[in-house]
Amino acid sequence: MATSLTISRLLSPASMSISTAAATRTAPKSLASKFSLSPLALKLNHRSRLTRLCFATRTTPISAILSVGDKLPDATLSYLDSAGELQTTTISALTSGKKAILFAVPGAFTPTCSQKHLPGFVEKAGELKAKGVDTIACISVNDAFVMRAWKENIGIKDEVLLLSDGNGEFTKKIGCELDLSDKPVGLGIRSRRYSLLAEDGVVKVLNLEEGGAFTSSGAEDILKVL
């Protein structure tokens, strides 16, 4: 009988109300109550954030400001002449009234750039020019002294111009920055690998690689469309 009375008192509305109020005062607030969000809202919000992150990860590496049909933005590039004097040129001077190939590498002296990308254009320079190409230039976010040393190391003459975009001016204007700051070799901000064909400064072909990959920006890929 005493047991029944105790249980009934515990289950009475007044007791439950008091217990609920006490629990409300003493229990720590959950993350959902703190931000006034239901568990479902939290779940949906979490899923939404994940979707956006995944979308950015997939699309950022293959996007750029530049696209086919665009006029190339002007920028100043530098190089050292045969006497070792610093000279400058511009994108406009390289492309105006001409058929020009510009290709970019993430870094001078790096393996893929030195063994495949640049040598490919040097080797095919004659064929490319026979098809009407006036200018072939390699652009890299390196200083002019490094580009000169790289040119001499590979043994390039006048087949390809090696041009320094040392401050990344042109690279930024076309949206092709490549952030390699997390790499232990200290490359920092460089250029994505790409090749493009421009006629009178207008982009006709753009082969933009994902990061530093080398799959579609070689000399052979440009030859196929000439």
Coordinates of N, CA and C in Angstrom, one line a residue:
M1 N 0.8 -1.2 0.0 CA 0.0 0.0 0.0 C 0.9 1.2 0.0
A2 N 1.9 1.3 0.9 CA 2.8 2.4 0.9 C 3.6 2.6 -0.4
T3 N 3.9 1.4 -0.9 CA 4.6 1.5 -2.2 C 3.7 2.1 -3.3
S4 N 2.4 1.7 -3.4 CA 1.5 2.2 -4.4 C 1.3 3.7 -4.2
L5 N 1.2 4.1 -2.9 CA 1.0 5.5 -2.6 C 2.2 6.4 -3.1
T6 N 3.4 5.8 -2.8 CA 4.6 6.6 -3.2 C 4.7 6.7 -4.8
I7 N 4.4 5.6 -5.5 CA 4.4 5.6 -6.9 C 3.4 6.6 -7.5
S8 N 2.2 6.6 -6.9 CA 1.1 7.4 -7.4 C 1.5 8.9 -7.2
R9 N 2.2 9.2 -6.1 CA 2.6 10.6 -5.8 C 3.7 11.0 -6.9
L10 N 4.6 10.0 -7.1 CA 5.6 10.3 -8.1 C 5.0 10.6 -9.5
L11 N 3.9 9.8 -9.8 CA 3.3 10.0 -11.1 C 2.2 11.0 -11.2
S12 N 2.0 11.7 -10.1 CA 0.9 12.7 -10.1 C 1.4 13.9 -11.0
P13 N 0.4 14.6 -11.6 CA 0.7 15.8 -12.5 C 1.6 16.8 -11.8
A14 N 1.3 17.1 -10.5 CA 2.1 18.1 -9.8 C 3.5 17.7 -9.7
S15 N 3.7 16.4 -9.3 CA 5.1 15.9 -9.2 C 5.9 15.9 -10.5
M16 N 5.2 15.6 -11.6 CA 5.8 15.5 -12.9 C 6.1 17.0 -13.3
S17 N 5.2 17.9 -13.0 CA 5.5 19.3 -13.3 C 6.7 19.8 -12.6
I18 N 6.8 19.5 -11.3 CA 7.9 20.0 -10.5 C 9.2 19.4 -11.0
S19 N 9.2 18.1 -11.3 CA 10.4 17.4 -11.8 C 10.8 18.0 -13.1
T20 N 9.8 18.2 -14.0 CA 10.2 18.8 -15.3 C 10.8 20.2 -15.2
A21 N 10.2 21.0 -14.3 CA 10.8 22.3 -14.1 C 12.2 22.3 -13.5
A22 N 12.4 21.3 -12.6 CA 13.7 21.2 -12.0 C 14.7 20.7 -13.0
A23 N 14.3 19.8 -13.9 CA 15.2 19.3 -14.9 C 15.5 20.4 -15.9
T24 N 14.5 21.3 -16.2 CA 14.7 22.4 -17.1 C 15.8 23.3 -16.5
R25 N 15.7 23.6 -15.2 CA 16.6 24.5 -14.6 C 18.0 24.0 -14.5
T26 N 18.2 22.7 -14.3 CA 19.5 22.1 -13.9 C 20.2 21.5 -15.1
A27 N 19.4 20.9 -16.1 CA 20.0 20.2 -17.2 C 20.7 21.2 -18.2
P28 N 21.9 20.9 -18.6 CA 22.6 21.7 -19.6 C 21.9 21.8 -20.9
K29 N 21.9 23.0 -21.5 CA 21.3 23.1 -22.8 C 22.0 22.4 -23.9
S30 N 21.3 21.7 -24.8 CA 21.9 21.0 -25.9 C 22.3 22.0 -27.0
L31 N 23.1 21.6 -27.9 CA 23.6 22.5 -29.0 C 22.4 22.9 -29.8
A32 N 21.4 22.1 -30.0 CA 20.2 22.5 -30.8 C 19.4 23.6 -30.1
S33 N 19.2 23.4 -28.7 CA 18.5 24.4 -28.0 C 19.2 25.8 -28.0
K34 N 20.5 25.7 -27.9 CA 21.3 26.9 -27.8 C 21.2 27.7 -29.0
F35 N 21.1 27.1 -30.2 CA 21.0 27.8 -31.4 C 19.6 27.9 -32.0
S36 N 18.6 27.4 -31.2 CA 17.2 27.4 -31.5 C 17.0 26.6 -32.8
L37 N 17.7 25.5 -33.0 CA 17.5 24.6 -34.2 C 17.1 23.2 -33.7
S38 N 16.2 22.7 -34.5 CA 15.7 21.3 -34.3 C 16.8 20.4 -34.7
P39 N 16.7 19.1 -34.2 CA 17.7 18.1 -34.7 C 17.6 17.9 -36.3
L40 N 16.4 18.0 -36.8 CA 16.3 17.9 -38.3 C 16.9 19.1 -39.0
A41 N 16.8 20.3 -38.4 CA 17.4 21.5 -39.0 C 18.9 21.4 -39.0
L42 N 19.4 20.9 -37.9 CA 20.9 20.7 -37.7 C 21.4 19.7 -38.8
K43 N 20.6 18.6 -39.0 CA 21.0 17.6 -39.9 C 21.0 18.1 -41.3
L44 N 19.9 18.9 -41.7 CA 19.9 19.4 -43.0 C 21.0 20.5 -43.2
N45 N 21.2 21.3 -42.2 CA 22.2 22.3 -42.3 C 23.6 21.7 -42.5
H46 N 23.9 20.6 -41.8 CA 25.1 19.9 -41.9 C 25.3 19.3 -43.3
R47 N 24.2 18.7 -43.8 CA 24.3 18.1 -45.1 C 24.5 19.2 -46.2
S48 N 23.9 20.3 -46.0 CA 24.1 21.4 -46.9 C 25.5 21.9 -47.0
R49 N 26.1 22.0 -45.8 CA 27.5 22.5 -45.8 C 28.4 21.5 -46.5
L50 N 28.2 20.2 -46.3 CA 29.0 19.2 -46.9 C 28.9 19.2 -48.4
T51 N 27.6 19.5 -48.9 CA 27.4 19.5 -50.3 C 28.2 20.7 -50.9
R52 N 28.1 21.8 -50.3 CA 28.8 23.0 -50.8 C 30.3 22.7 -50.9
L53 N 30.9 22.1 -49.8 CA 32.3 21.9 -49.8 C 32.7 20.9 -50.9
C54 N 31.9 19.9 -51.1 CA 32.2 18.9 -52.1 C 32.2 19.6 -53.5
F55 N 31.2 20.4 -53.7 CA 31.0 21.1 -55.0 C 32.2 22.0 -55.3
A56 N 32.7 22.7 -54.3 CA 33.8 23.6 -54.5 C 35.1 22.8 -54.8
T57 N 35.2 21.6 -54.1 CA 36.4 20.8 -54.3 C 36.4 20.3 -55.7
R58 N 35.3 19.9 -56.3 CA 35.2 19.4 -57.6 C 35.4 20.4 -58.7
T59 N 34.9 21.6 -58.5 CA 34.9 22.6 -59.6 C 36.0 23.6 -59.5
T60 N 36.5 23.9 -58.4 CA 37.6 24.9 -58.3 C 38.8 24.6 -59.2
P61 N 39.3 23.3 -59.1 CA 40.5 23.0 -59.8 C 40.4 23.2 -61.4
I62 N 39.2 23.1 -61.9 CA 39.0 23.1 -63.4 C 38.4 24.4 -63.8
S63 N 38.2 25.4 -63.0 CA 37.6 26.7 -63.4 C 38.7 27.7 -63.6
A64 N 38.4 28.7 -64.4 CA 39.3 29.9 -64.6 C 38.4 31.0 -65.1
I65 N 39.0 32.2 -64.9 CA 38.3 33.4 -65.4 C 38.3 33.4 -67.0
L66 N 39.4 32.9 -67.5 CA 39.5 32.9 -69.0 C 38.8 31.8 -69.6
S67 N 38.2 32.0 -70.8 CA 37.5 31.0 -71.6 C 37.7 31.3 -73.1
V68 N 37.3 30.3 -73.9 CA 37.4 30.5 -75.3 C 36.5 31.6 -75.8
G69 N 37.1 32.5 -76.7 CA 36.3 33.6 -77.1 C 36.7 34.9 -76.4
D70 N 37.4 34.8 -75.3 CA 37.8 36.0 -74.5 C 39.0 36.6 -75.2
K71 N 39.1 37.9 -75.0 CA 40.3 38.7 -75.3 C 41.3 38.6 -74.1
L72 N 42.5 38.2 -74.5 CA 43.5 38.1 -73.4 C 43.8 39.4 -72.7
P73 N 43.8 39.4 -71.4 CA 44.1 40.7 -70.7 C 45.6 41.0 -70.9
D74 N 45.9 42.3 -70.9 CA 47.3 42.6 -71.1 C 48.1 42.6 -69.8
A75 N 49.3 42.2 -69.9 CA 50.2 42.2 -68.7 C 51.6 42.2 -69.1
T76 N 52.5 42.6 -68.3 CA 53.9 42.7 -68.6 C 54.7 41.5 -68.1
L77 N 55.5 40.9 -69.0 CA 56.3 39.8 -68.7 C 57.8 40.2 -68.9
S78 N 58.7 39.5 -68.3 CA 60.1 39.8 -68.4 C 61.0 38.6 -68.8
Y79 N 62.2 39.0 -69.3 CA 63.1 37.9 -69.7 C 64.5 38.6 -69.8
L80 N 65.5 37.7 -69.8 CA 66.9 38.2 -70.0 C 67.3 38.0 -71.4
D81 N 67.9 39.0 -72.1 CA 68.3 38.8 -73.4 C 69.7 38.1 -73.5
S82 N 70.2 37.9 -74.7 CA 71.4 37.2 -74.9 C 72.6 37.9 -74.1
A83 N 72.5 39.2 -73.9 CA 73.6 39.9 -73.2 C 73.4 39.9 -71.7
G84 N 72.3 39.2 -71.3 CA 72.0 39.2 -69.8 C 71.3 40.4 -69.3
E85 N 70.8 41.3 -70.2 CA 70.1 42.5 -69.8 C 68.6 42.2 -69.7
L86 N 68.0 42.7 -68.6 CA 66.6 42.5 -68.3 C 65.7 43.2 -69.4
Q87 N 64.8 42.5 -70.0 CA 63.9 43.1 -71.0 C 62.4 42.8 -70.6
T88 N 61.5 43.5 -71.1 CA 60.1 43.3 -70.9 C 59.3 43.2 -72.2
T89 N 58.2 42.5 -72.1 CA 57.3 42.5 -73.3 C 55.9 42.4 -72.7
T90 N 54.9 42.5 -73.5 CA 53.5 42.4 -73.0 C 52.8 41.3 -73.8
I91 N 51.7 40.9 -73.2 CA 50.8 40.0 -73.9 C 50.3 40.5 -75.2
S92 N 50.0 41.8 -75.2 CA 49.5 42.5 -76.4 C 50.6 42.4 -77.5
A93 N 51.8 42.7 -77.2 CA 52.9 42.6 -78.2 C 53.1 41.2 -78.7
L94 N 52.9 40.2 -77.9 CA 53.1 38.8 -78.3 C 51.9 38.3 -79.2
T95 N 50.8 38.9 -79.0 CA 49.6 38.3 -79.7 C 48.9 39.2 -80.7
S96 N 49.0 40.5 -80.6 CA 48.3 41.4 -81.5 C 48.6 41.1 -83.0
G97 N 47.6 40.8 -83.8 CA 47.8 40.6 -85.2 C 48.6 39.3 -85.5
K98 N 48.7 38.4 -84.5 CA 49.5 37.2 -84.7 C 48.7 36.0 -84.2
K99 N 49.2 34.8 -84.7 CA 48.7 33.6 -84.1 C 49.7 33.1 -83.1
A100 N 49.3 33.0 -81.8 CA 50.3 32.8 -80.8 C 49.9 31.6 -79.9
I101 N 50.9 30.9 -79.5 CA 50.6 29.8 -78.5 C 51.3 30.3 -77.2
L102 N 50.5 30.3 -76.1 CA 51.1 30.5 -74.8 C 50.8 29.3 -74.0
F103 N 51.8 28.8 -73.3 CA 51.6 27.7 -72.4 C 52.3 28.0 -71.0
A104 N 51.7 27.5 -70.0 CA 52.3 27.8 -68.7 C 52.6 26.6 -67.9
V105 N 53.6 26.7 -67.1 CA 54.1 25.6 -66.2 C 54.1 26.0 -64.8
P106 N 53.9 25.1 -63.9 CA 53.9 25.4 -62.4 C 55.3 25.9 -62.0
G107 N 56.4 25.4 -62.6 CA 57.7 25.8 -62.1 C 58.8 25.4 -63.0
A108 N 59.8 26.3 -63.2 CA 61.0 26.0 -63.9 C 61.8 24.9 -63.2
F109 N 62.4 24.0 -63.9 CA 63.3 23.0 -63.3 C 62.5 21.8 -62.7
T110 N 61.1 22.0 -62.6 CA 60.4 20.9 -62.0 C 60.3 19.7 -63.0
P111 N 60.1 18.5 -62.5 CA 60.3 17.3 -63.4 C 59.4 17.3 -64.7
T112 N 58.1 17.4 -64.5 CA 57.2 17.3 -65.7 C 57.4 18.4 -66.6
C113 N 57.6 19.6 -66.1 CA 57.8 20.8 -66.9 C 59.1 20.7 -67.7
S114 N 60.2 20.1 -67.1 CA 61.5 20.1 -67.8 C 61.6 18.9 -68.7
Q115 N 60.9 17.8 -68.4 CA 61.1 16.5 -69.1 C 60.1 16.3 -70.2
K116 N 58.9 17.0 -70.0 CA 57.8 16.7 -71.0 C 57.2 18.0 -71.6
H117 N 56.7 18.9 -70.8 CA 55.9 20.0 -71.3 C 56.7 20.9 -72.2
L118 N 57.8 21.5 -71.6 CA 58.6 22.5 -72.4 C 59.3 21.8 -73.6
P119 N 60.0 20.6 -73.4 CA 60.6 20.0 -74.5 C 59.7 19.6 -75.6
G120 N 58.4 19.3 -75.3 CA 57.5 19.0 -76.4 C 57.2 20.1 -77.3
F121 N 57.1 21.3 -76.8 CA 56.9 22.5 -77.6 C 58.2 22.9 -78.4
V122 N 59.4 22.6 -77.8 CA 60.6 22.9 -78.5 C 60.7 21.9 -79.7
E123 N 60.4 20.7 -79.4 CA 60.5 19.7 -80.5 C 59.6 19.9 -81.6
K124 N 58.4 20.4 -81.3 CA 57.3 20.6 -82.3 C 57.2 22.0 -82.8
A125 N 58.2 22.9 -82.4 CA 58.1 24.3 -82.8 C 58.1 24.5 -84.3
G126 N 58.9 23.7 -85.1 CA 58.9 23.8 -86.5 C 57.6 23.5 -87.1
E127 N 57.0 22.4 -86.7 CA 55.7 22.0 -87.2 C 54.6 23.0 -86.9
L128 N 54.7 23.6 -85.7 CA 53.7 24.6 -85.3 C 53.8 25.8 -86.1
K129 N 55.0 26.3 -86.3 CA 55.2 27.5 -87.1 C 54.9 27.3 -88.6
A130 N 55.1 26.0 -89.1 CA 54.7 25.7 -90.4 C 53.2 25.8 -90.6
K131 N 52.5 25.7 -89.6 CA 51.0 25.8 -89.6 C 50.5 27.2 -89.3
G132 N 51.5 28.2 -89.4 CA 51.1 29.6 -89.2 C 51.2 30.2 -87.9
V133 N 51.8 29.5 -86.9 CA 52.0 30.1 -85.6 C 53.2 31.0 -85.6
D134 N 53.0 32.2 -85.1 CA 54.0 33.2 -85.1 C 54.8 33.2 -83.8
T135 N 54.2 33.0 -82.7 CA 54.8 33.1 -81.4 C 54.5 31.8 -80.5
I136 N 55.6 31.3 -79.9 CA 55.4 30.2 -78.9 C 56.1 30.7 -77.7
A137 N 55.3 30.8 -76.6 CA 55.9 31.3 -75.4 C 55.5 30.5 -74.1
C138 N 56.5 30.2 -73.3 CA 56.3 29.5 -72.1 C 56.3 30.5 -70.9
I139 N 55.3 30.5 -70.1 CA 55.1 31.5 -69.0 C 55.2 30.7 -67.7
S140 N 55.9 31.3 -66.7 CA 55.9 30.7 -65.4 C 56.1 31.8 -64.3
V141 N 55.5 31.5 -63.2 CA 55.7 32.4 -62.0 C 57.0 32.1 -61.4
N142 N 58.0 32.5 -62.1 CA 59.4 32.4 -61.7 C 60.1 33.7 -62.1
D143 N 61.2 34.1 -61.5 CA 61.8 35.3 -61.9 C 62.6 35.1 -63.2
A144 N 63.0 36.2 -63.8 CA 63.6 36.2 -65.1 C 65.0 35.4 -65.1
F145 N 65.7 35.5 -64.0 CA 67.0 34.9 -63.8 C 66.8 33.4 -63.8
V146 N 65.8 32.9 -63.1 CA 65.5 31.4 -63.1 C 65.2 31.0 -64.5
M147 N 64.3 31.7 -65.2 CA 63.9 31.3 -66.5 C 65.1 31.3 -67.5
R148 N 66.0 32.2 -67.4 CA 67.2 32.2 -68.2 C 68.1 31.0 -67.9
A149 N 68.2 30.7 -66.6 CA 69.0 29.5 -66.3 C 68.4 28.2 -66.8
W150 N 67.1 28.2 -66.7 CA 66.3 27.0 -67.2 C 66.5 26.8 -68.7
K151 N 66.4 27.9 -69.4 CA 66.6 27.9 -70.8 C 68.0 27.4 -71.2
E152 N 69.0 27.8 -70.5 CA 70.3 27.4 -70.8 C 70.5 25.9 -70.4
N153 N 69.9 25.5 -69.3 CA 70.0 24.1 -68.9 C 69.4 23.1 -69.9
I154 N 68.3 23.5 -70.5 CA 67.7 22.6 -71.4 C 68.3 22.7 -72.8
G155 N 68.9 23.9 -73.1 CA 69.6 24.1 -74.4 C 68.6 24.6 -75.4
I156 N 67.7 25.5 -75.0 CA 66.8 26.1 -75.9 C 67.4 27.3 -76.6
K157 N 67.1 27.5 -77.9 CA 67.6 28.7 -78.6 C 66.5 29.6 -78.8
D158 N 65.9 29.7 -80.0 CA 64.8 30.7 -80.2 C 63.5 29.9 -80.5
E159 N 63.5 28.6 -80.3 CA 62.2 27.9 -80.6 C 61.0 28.4 -79.8
V160 N 61.3 28.6 -78.5 CA 60.3 29.0 -77.6 C 60.8 30.1 -76.7
L161 N 60.0 31.1 -76.5 CA 60.3 32.2 -75.6 C 60.0 31.8 -74.1
L162 N 61.0 32.0 -73.2 CA 60.7 31.7 -71.8 C 60.5 33.0 -71.1
L163 N 59.3 33.2 -70.6 CA 58.9 34.5 -70.0 C 58.6 34.4 -68.6
S164 N 59.0 35.4 -67.8 CA 58.7 35.4 -66.4 C 57.5 36.2 -66.1
D165 N 56.6 35.6 -65.4 CA 55.4 36.3 -64.8 C 55.7 36.3 -63.3
G166 N 56.8 36.9 -62.9 CA 57.3 36.8 -61.6 C 56.4 37.2 -60.5
N167 N 55.5 38.2 -60.7 CA 54.6 38.6 -59.6 C 53.2 38.0 -59.8
G168 N 53.1 37.1 -60.9 CA 51.8 36.5 -61.1 C 50.7 37.4 -61.7
E169 N 51.1 38.5 -62.3 CA 50.2 39.5 -62.8 C 49.2 38.9 -63.8
F170 N 49.8 38.3 -64.9 CA 49.0 37.7 -65.9 C 48.2 36.5 -65.4
T171 N 48.9 35.7 -64.6 CA 48.3 34.4 -64.1 C 47.1 34.8 -63.3
K172 N 47.1 35.8 -62.5 CA 46.0 36.2 -61.7 C 44.8 36.8 -62.5
K173 N 45.2 37.5 -63.6 CA 44.2 38.1 -64.4 C 43.3 37.1 -65.1
I174 N 43.9 35.9 -65.5 CA 43.2 34.9 -66.2 C 42.7 33.8 -65.2
G175 N 42.9 34.0 -63.9 CA 42.3 33.1 -62.9 C 43.0 31.8 -62.8
C176 N 44.3 31.7 -63.1 CA 45.0 30.4 -63.1 C 46.0 30.2 -62.0
E177 N 45.8 30.9 -60.9 CA 46.7 30.7 -59.8 C 46.6 29.2 -59.2
L178 N 47.7 28.7 -58.8 CA 47.8 27.4 -58.2 C 48.5 27.5 -56.9
D179 N 47.8 27.3 -55.8 CA 48.3 27.4 -54.5 C 49.0 26.1 -54.0
L180 N 50.3 26.2 -54.0 CA 51.1 25.0 -53.6 C 51.8 25.3 -52.3
S181 N 51.2 26.2 -51.5 CA 51.9 26.6 -50.2 C 52.0 25.5 -49.2
D182 N 51.1 24.4 -49.4 CA 51.1 23.3 -48.4 C 52.2 22.3 -48.8
K183 N 52.9 22.5 -49.9 CA 53.9 21.5 -50.3 C 55.2 21.8 -49.6
P184 N 56.0 20.8 -49.2 CA 57.2 21.1 -48.4 C 58.3 21.7 -49.3
V185 N 58.2 21.7 -50.6 CA 59.3 22.2 -51.4 C 59.2 23.8 -51.5
G186 N 58.2 24.4 -51.0 CA 58.2 25.8 -50.9 C 57.8 26.5 -52.2
L187 N 56.9 26.0 -53.0 CA 56.6 26.6 -54.3 C 55.7 27.8 -54.1
G188 N 54.9 27.8 -53.1 CA 54.0 29.0 -52.9 C 52.9 29.1 -54.0
I189 N 52.6 30.3 -54.4 CA 51.6 30.5 -55.5 C 52.2 30.5 -56.8
R190 N 51.7 29.5 -57.7 CA 52.3 29.4 -59.0 C 51.1 29.4 -60.0
S191 N 51.4 29.0 -61.2 CA 50.4 29.0 -62.3 C 49.9 27.6 -62.5
R192 N 48.7 27.4 -62.8 CA 48.1 26.2 -63.3 C 48.8 25.8 -64.6
R193 N 48.9 24.6 -65.0 CA 49.4 24.2 -66.3 C 48.3 24.4 -67.3
Y194 N 48.7 25.0 -68.4 CA 47.7 25.1 -69.5 C 48.4 25.4 -70.8
S195 N 47.7 25.3 -71.9 CA 48.2 25.8 -73.2 C 47.0 26.5 -73.9
L196 N 47.3 27.5 -74.6 CA 46.2 28.2 -75.3 C 46.7 28.7 -76.7
L197 N 45.8 28.8 -77.6 CA 46.0 29.3 -78.9 C 45.2 30.6 -79.1
A198 N 45.9 31.7 -79.4 CA 45.2 32.9 -79.5 C 45.4 33.5 -80.9
E199 N 44.4 34.1 -81.5 CA 44.6 34.8 -82.8 C 44.2 36.2 -82.6
D200 N 45.1 37.1 -82.8 CA 44.9 38.5 -82.6 C 44.5 38.8 -81.2
G201 N 45.0 38.1 -80.2 CA 44.7 38.2 -78.8 C 43.4 37.6 -78.3
V202 N 42.7 36.9 -79.2 CA 41.5 36.3 -78.8 C 41.7 34.8 -78.7
V203 N 41.3 34.2 -77.5 CA 41.5 32.8 -77.3 C 40.6 31.9 -78.2
K204 N 41.3 31.1 -78.9 CA 40.6 30.1 -79.8 C 40.6 28.7 -79.2
V205 N 41.6 28.4 -78.5 CA 41.7 27.0 -77.9 C 42.3 27.2 -76.5
L206 N 41.7 26.6 -75.5 CA 42.2 26.6 -74.2 C 42.2 25.2 -73.6
N207 N 43.4 24.7 -73.3 CA 43.6 23.4 -72.6 C 44.1 23.7 -71.2
L208 N 43.2 23.6 -70.3 CA 43.5 23.9 -68.9 C 43.5 22.7 -68.1
E209 N 44.7 22.4 -67.5 CA 44.9 21.2 -66.7 C 44.3 21.4 -65.3
E210 N 44.1 20.3 -64.6 CA 43.7 20.3 -63.2 C 45.0 20.4 -62.4
G211 N 45.2 21.5 -61.8 CA 46.5 21.7 -61.0 C 47.7 21.6 -61.9
G212 N 48.6 20.8 -61.5 CA 49.8 20.6 -62.3 C 49.8 19.3 -63.2
A213 N 48.7 18.7 -63.3 CA 48.6 17.5 -64.2 C 49.0 17.8 -65.6
F214 N 49.4 16.8 -66.3 CA 49.9 17.0 -67.7 C 49.2 15.9 -68.6
T215 N 48.0 16.3 -69.1 CA 47.2 15.3 -69.9 C 46.7 15.9 -71.2
S216 N 46.5 17.2 -71.3 CA 45.9 17.8 -72.5 C 46.5 19.1 -72.9
S217 N 47.6 19.5 -72.4 CA 48.1 20.8 -72.7 C 49.5 20.8 -73.5
G218 N 49.8 19.7 -74.0 CA 51.1 19.5 -74.7 C 51.0 20.1 -76.2
A219 N 52.2 20.1 -76.8 CA 52.3 20.6 -78.2 C 51.4 19.7 -79.2
E220 N 51.4 18.4 -78.9 CA 50.6 17.6 -79.8 C 49.1 18.0 -79.8
D221 N 48.6 18.4 -78.6 CA 47.2 18.7 -78.4 C 46.9 20.0 -79.2
I222 N 47.8 20.9 -79.3 CA 47.6 22.1 -80.1 C 47.7 21.8 -81.6
L223 N 48.7 21.0 -82.0 CA 48.8 20.6 -83.4 C 47.6 20.0 -83.9
K224 N 46.8 19.2 -83.1 CA 45.6 18.5 -83.6 C 44.5 19.5 -84.0
V225 N 44.5 20.7 -83.5 CA 43.5 21.7 -83.8 C 43.9 22.7 -84.8
L226 N 45.1 22.7 -85.3 CA 45.6 23.7 -86.2 C 45.3 23.3 -87.7

